[in-house]
mmCIF file of C-alpha atoms in Angstrom:
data_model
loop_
_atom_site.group_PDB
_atom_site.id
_atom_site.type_symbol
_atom_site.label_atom_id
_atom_site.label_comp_id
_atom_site.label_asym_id
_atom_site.label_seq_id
_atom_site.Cartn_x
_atom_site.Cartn_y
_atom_site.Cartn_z
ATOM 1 C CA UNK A 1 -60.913 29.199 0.651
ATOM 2 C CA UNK A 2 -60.512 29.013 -2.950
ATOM 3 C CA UNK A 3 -59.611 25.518 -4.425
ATOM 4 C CA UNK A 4 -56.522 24.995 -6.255
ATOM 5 C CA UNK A 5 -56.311 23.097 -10.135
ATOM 6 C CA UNK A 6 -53.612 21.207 -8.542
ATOM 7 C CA UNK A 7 -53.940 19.153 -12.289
ATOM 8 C CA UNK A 8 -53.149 22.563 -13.685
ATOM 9 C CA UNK A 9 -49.851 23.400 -11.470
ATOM 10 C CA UNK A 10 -48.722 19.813 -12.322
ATOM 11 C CA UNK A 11 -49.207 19.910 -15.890
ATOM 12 C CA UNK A 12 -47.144 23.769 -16.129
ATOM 13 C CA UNK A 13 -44.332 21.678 -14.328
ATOM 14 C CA UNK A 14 -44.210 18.958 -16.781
ATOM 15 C CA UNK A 15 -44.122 20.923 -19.422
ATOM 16 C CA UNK A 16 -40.895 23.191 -18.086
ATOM 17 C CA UNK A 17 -39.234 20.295 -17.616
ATOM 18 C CA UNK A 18 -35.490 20.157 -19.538
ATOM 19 C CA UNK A 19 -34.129 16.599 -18.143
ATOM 20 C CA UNK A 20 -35.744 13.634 -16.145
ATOM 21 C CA UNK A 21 -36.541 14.457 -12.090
ATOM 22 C CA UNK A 22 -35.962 12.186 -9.865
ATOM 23 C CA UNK A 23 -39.863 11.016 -7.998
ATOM 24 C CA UNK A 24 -40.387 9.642 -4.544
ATOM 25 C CA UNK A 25 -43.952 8.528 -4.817
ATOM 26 C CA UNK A 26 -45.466 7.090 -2.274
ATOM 27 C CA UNK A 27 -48.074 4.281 -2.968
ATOM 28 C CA UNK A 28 -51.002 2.945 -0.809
ATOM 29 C CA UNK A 29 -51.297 -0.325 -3.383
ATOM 30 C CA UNK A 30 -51.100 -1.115 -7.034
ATOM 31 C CA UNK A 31 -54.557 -0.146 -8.400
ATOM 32 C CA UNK A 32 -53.942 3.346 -6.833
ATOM 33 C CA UNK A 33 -50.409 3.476 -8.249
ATOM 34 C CA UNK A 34 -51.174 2.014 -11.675
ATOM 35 C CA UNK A 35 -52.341 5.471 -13.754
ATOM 36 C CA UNK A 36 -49.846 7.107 -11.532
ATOM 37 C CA UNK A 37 -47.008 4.792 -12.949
ATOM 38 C CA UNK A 38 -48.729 4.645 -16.407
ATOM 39 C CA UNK A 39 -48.669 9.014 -16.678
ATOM 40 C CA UNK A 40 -45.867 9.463 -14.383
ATOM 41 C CA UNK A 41 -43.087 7.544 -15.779
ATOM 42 C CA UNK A 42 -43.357 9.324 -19.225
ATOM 43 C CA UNK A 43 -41.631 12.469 -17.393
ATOM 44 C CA UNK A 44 -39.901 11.422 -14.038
ATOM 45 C CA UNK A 45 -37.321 8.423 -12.782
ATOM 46 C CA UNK A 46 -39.713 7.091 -9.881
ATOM 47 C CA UNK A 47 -39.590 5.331 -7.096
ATOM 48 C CA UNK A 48 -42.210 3.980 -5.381
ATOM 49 C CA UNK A 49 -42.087 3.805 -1.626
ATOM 50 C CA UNK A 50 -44.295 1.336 0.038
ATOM 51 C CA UNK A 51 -45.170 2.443 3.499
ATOM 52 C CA UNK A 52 -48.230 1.897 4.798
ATOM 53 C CA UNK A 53 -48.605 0.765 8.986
ATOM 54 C CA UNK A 54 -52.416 1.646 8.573
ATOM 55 C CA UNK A 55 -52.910 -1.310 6.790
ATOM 56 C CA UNK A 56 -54.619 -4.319 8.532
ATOM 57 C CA UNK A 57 -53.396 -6.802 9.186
ATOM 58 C CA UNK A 58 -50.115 -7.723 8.381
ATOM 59 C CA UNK A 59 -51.093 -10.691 5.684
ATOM 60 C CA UNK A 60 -53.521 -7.932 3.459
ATOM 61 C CA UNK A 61 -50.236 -5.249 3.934
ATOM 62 C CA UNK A 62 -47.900 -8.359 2.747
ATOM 63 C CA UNK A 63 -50.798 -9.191 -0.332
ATOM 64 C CA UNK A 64 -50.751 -5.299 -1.277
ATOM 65 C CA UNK A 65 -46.740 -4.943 -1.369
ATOM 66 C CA UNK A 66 -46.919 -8.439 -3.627
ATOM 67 C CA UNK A 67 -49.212 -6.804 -5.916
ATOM 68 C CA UNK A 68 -47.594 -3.265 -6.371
ATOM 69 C CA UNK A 69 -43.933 -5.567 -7.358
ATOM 70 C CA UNK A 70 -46.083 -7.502 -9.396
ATOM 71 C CA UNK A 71 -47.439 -4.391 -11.374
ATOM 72 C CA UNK A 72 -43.725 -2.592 -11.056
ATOM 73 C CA UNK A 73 -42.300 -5.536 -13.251
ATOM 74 C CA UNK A 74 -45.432 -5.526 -15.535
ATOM 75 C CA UNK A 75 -46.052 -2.753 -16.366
ATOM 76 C CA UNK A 76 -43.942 -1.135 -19.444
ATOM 77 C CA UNK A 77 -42.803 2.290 -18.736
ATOM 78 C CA UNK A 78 -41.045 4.873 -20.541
ATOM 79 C CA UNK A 79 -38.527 5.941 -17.264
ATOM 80 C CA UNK A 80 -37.145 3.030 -15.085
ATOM 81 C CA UNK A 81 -39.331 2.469 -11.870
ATOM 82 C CA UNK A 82 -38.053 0.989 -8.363
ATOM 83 C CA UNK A 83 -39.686 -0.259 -5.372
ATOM 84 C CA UNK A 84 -38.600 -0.307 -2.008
ATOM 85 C CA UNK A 85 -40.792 -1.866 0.447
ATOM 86 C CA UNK A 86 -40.739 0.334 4.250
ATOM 87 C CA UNK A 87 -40.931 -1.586 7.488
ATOM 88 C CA UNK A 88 -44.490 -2.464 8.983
ATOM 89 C CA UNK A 89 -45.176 -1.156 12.241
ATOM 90 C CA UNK A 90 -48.866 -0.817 13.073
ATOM 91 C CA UNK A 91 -48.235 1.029 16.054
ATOM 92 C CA UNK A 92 -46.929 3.738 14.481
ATOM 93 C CA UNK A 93 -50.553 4.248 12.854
ATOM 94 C CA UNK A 94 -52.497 3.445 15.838
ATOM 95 C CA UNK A 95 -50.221 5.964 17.961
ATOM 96 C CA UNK A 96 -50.352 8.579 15.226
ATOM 97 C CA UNK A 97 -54.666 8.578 15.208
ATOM 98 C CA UNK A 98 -55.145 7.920 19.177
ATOM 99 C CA UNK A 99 -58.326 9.496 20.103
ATOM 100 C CA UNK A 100 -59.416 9.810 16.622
ATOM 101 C CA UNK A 101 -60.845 6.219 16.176
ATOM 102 C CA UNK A 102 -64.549 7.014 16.185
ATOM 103 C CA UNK A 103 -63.959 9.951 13.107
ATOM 104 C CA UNK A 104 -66.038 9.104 10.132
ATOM 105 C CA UNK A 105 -63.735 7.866 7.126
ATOM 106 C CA UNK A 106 -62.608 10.539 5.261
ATOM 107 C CA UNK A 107 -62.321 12.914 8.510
ATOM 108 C CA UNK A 108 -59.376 14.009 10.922
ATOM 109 C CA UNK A 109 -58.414 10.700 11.135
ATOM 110 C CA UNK A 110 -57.393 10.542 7.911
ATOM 111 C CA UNK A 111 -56.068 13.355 7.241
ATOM 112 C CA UNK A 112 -53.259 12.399 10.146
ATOM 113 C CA UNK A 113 -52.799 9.257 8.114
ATOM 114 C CA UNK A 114 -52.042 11.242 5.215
ATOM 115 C CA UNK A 115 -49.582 13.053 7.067
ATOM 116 C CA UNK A 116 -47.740 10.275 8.856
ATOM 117 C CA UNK A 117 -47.213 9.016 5.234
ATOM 118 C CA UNK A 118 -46.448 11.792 3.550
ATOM 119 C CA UNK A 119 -43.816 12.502 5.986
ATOM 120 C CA UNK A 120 -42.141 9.657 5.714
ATOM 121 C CA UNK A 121 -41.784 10.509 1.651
ATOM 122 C CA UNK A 122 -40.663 13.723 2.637
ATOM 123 C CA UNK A 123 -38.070 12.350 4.446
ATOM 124 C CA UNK A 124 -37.109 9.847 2.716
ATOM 125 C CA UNK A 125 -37.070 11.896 -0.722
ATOM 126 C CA UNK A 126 -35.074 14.336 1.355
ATOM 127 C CA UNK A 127 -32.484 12.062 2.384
ATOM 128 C CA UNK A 128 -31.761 9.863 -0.926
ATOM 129 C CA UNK A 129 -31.336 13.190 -3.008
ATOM 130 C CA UNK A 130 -34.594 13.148 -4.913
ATOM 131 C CA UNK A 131 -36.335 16.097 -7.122
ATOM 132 C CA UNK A 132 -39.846 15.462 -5.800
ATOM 133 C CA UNK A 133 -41.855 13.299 -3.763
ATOM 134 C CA UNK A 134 -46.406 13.114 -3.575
ATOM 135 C CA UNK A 135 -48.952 10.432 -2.639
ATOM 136 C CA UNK A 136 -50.988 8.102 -4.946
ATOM 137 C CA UNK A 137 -53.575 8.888 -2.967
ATOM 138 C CA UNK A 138 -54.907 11.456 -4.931
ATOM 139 C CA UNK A 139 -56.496 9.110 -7.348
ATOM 140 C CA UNK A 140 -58.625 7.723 -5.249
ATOM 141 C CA UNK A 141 -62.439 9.820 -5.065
ATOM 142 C CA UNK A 142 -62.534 9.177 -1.672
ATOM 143 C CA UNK A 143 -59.499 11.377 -0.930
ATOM 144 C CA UNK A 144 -59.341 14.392 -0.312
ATOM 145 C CA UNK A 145 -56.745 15.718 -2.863
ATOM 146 C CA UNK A 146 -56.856 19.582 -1.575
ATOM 147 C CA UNK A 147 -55.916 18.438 2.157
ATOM 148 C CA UNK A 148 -52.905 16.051 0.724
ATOM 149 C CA UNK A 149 -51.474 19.162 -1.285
ATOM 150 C CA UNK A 150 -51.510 21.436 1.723
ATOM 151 C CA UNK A 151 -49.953 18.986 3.763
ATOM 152 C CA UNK A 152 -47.722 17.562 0.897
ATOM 153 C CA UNK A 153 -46.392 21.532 0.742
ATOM 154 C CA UNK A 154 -45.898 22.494 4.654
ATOM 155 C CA UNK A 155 -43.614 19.182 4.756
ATOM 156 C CA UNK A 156 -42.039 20.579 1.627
ATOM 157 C CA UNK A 157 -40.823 24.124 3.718
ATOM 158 C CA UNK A 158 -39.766 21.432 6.652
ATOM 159 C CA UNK A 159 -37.486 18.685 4.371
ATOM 160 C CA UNK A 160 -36.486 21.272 1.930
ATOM 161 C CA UNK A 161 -37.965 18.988 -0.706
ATOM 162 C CA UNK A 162 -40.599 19.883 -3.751
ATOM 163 C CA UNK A 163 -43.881 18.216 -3.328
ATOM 164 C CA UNK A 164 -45.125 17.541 -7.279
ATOM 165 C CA UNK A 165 -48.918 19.141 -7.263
ATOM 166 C CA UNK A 166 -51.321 16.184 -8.115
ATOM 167 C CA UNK A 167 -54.799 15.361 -8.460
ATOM 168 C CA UNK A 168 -54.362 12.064 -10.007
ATOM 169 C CA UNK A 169 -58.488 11.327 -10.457
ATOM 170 C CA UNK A 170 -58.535 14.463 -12.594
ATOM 171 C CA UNK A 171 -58.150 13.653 -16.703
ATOM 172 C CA UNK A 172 -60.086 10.506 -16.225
ATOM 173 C CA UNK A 173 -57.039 9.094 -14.004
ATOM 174 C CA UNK A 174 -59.302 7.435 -11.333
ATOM 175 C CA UNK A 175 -61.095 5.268 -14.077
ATOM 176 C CA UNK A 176 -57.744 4.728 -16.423
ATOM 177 C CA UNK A 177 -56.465 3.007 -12.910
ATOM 178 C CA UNK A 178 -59.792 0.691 -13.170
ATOM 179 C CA UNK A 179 -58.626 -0.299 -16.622
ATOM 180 C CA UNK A 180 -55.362 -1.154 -15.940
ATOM 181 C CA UNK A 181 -56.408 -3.317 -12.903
ATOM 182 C CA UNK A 182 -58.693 -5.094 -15.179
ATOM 183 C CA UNK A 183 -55.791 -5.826 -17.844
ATOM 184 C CA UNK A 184 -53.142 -6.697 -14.855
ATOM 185 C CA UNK A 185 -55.386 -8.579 -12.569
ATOM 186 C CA UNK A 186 -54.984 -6.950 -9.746
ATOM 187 C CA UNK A 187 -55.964 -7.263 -6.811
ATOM 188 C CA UNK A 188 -59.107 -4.270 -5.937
ATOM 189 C CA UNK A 189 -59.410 -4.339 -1.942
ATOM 190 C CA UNK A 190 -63.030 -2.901 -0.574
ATOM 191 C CA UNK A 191 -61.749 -0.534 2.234
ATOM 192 C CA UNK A 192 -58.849 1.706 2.392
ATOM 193 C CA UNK A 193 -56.904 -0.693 4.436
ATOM 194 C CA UNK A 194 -56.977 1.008 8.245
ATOM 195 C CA UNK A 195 -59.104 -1.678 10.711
ATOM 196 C CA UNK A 196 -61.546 1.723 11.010
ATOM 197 C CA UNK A 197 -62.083 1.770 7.356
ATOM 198 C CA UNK A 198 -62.910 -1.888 6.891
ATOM 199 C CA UNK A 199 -65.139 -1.544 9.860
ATOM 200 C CA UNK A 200 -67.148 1.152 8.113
ATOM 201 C CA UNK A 201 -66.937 -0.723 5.133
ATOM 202 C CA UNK A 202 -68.486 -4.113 6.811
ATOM 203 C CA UNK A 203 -71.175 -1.997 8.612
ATOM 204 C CA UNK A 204 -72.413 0.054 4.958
ATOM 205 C CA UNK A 205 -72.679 -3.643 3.165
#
């Protein structure tokens, strides 16, 4: 199957756009987020949507939301940018990838974390009368931004709600969000934040 510039398809929307959408973007933390934000903001009203019951525990998913307000009231932006913070349930993560635990990172596994995450931007985007709704998660080289764009657009026929095309590492976004983490302090975690992924990450040390 043919791979899709999904950098291109994004940057033919921005440039048809005649007012301000309204975003949903959903963020896995703040050095993920921060390019995002940075790029984003110059062409959409956003708000980010915390939701993230793969993260382990509940004190580094508590450190993460602390950090992405932190950056949100930081970070000058051309568009206003919210925050809402979803509830943590871990068990909706751990019931999502039963039977999938031994998957390499970056496998199946994942890509049903994706999912369960996207969803719930679809959803909510749907729901609170938003323009468009996609993933940070993009940015990040170790995700795979084809898979998040195909599932991003089959939960885009179900909600009735546009997913915005991204590839957020493309135009040097992956090493802009490096930058800004240096200049805001953030906080850079070593695994993705699933128990499975800091697992992998202990054992490859």
């Amino acid at each position: 199957m043919q791979k899709i510039n999904y950098q291109r398809k994004l940057d033919e929307l921005i440039n048809n756009l005649s007012e301000t959408p309204k975003l949903l973007l959903h963020s896995c933390c703040a050095p993920c987020s921060s390019y995002c934000l940075e790029y984003l903001s110059r062409y959409f009203a956003i708000t980010v949507l915390y939701y993230n019951p793969n993260i382990s525990p509940r004190e580094e998913f508590l450190k993460r939301a602390e950090e992405q307000r932190r950056l949100i009231s930081e970070l000058p932006t051309k568009n206003p940018v919210e925050l809402v913070v979803d509830d943590y349930d871990p068990n909706e993560f751990f019931s999502a990838v039963k039977g999938l635990e031994d998957c390499k990172e970056g496998g199946e596994r994942c890509f049903v974390c994706y999912r369960l995450r996207l969803e719930r931007a679809a959803r909510y985007a749907a729901a609170h009368g938003f323009d468009y709704f996609c993933s940070t998660l993009s940015i990040s080289p170790l995700k795979n931004a084809q898979k998040l764009n195909e599932i991003g657009e089959e939960l885009s026929e179900i909600y009735k709600i546009p997913n915005l095309p991204n590839n957020f590492k493309k135009k040097g976004g992956y090493l802009r969000s490096i930058e800004l983490s240096r200049e805001y302090g953030l906080y850079r975690q070593n695994y993705c934040g699933c128990v499975f992924s800091r697992r992998e990450s202990e054992e490859n040390q």
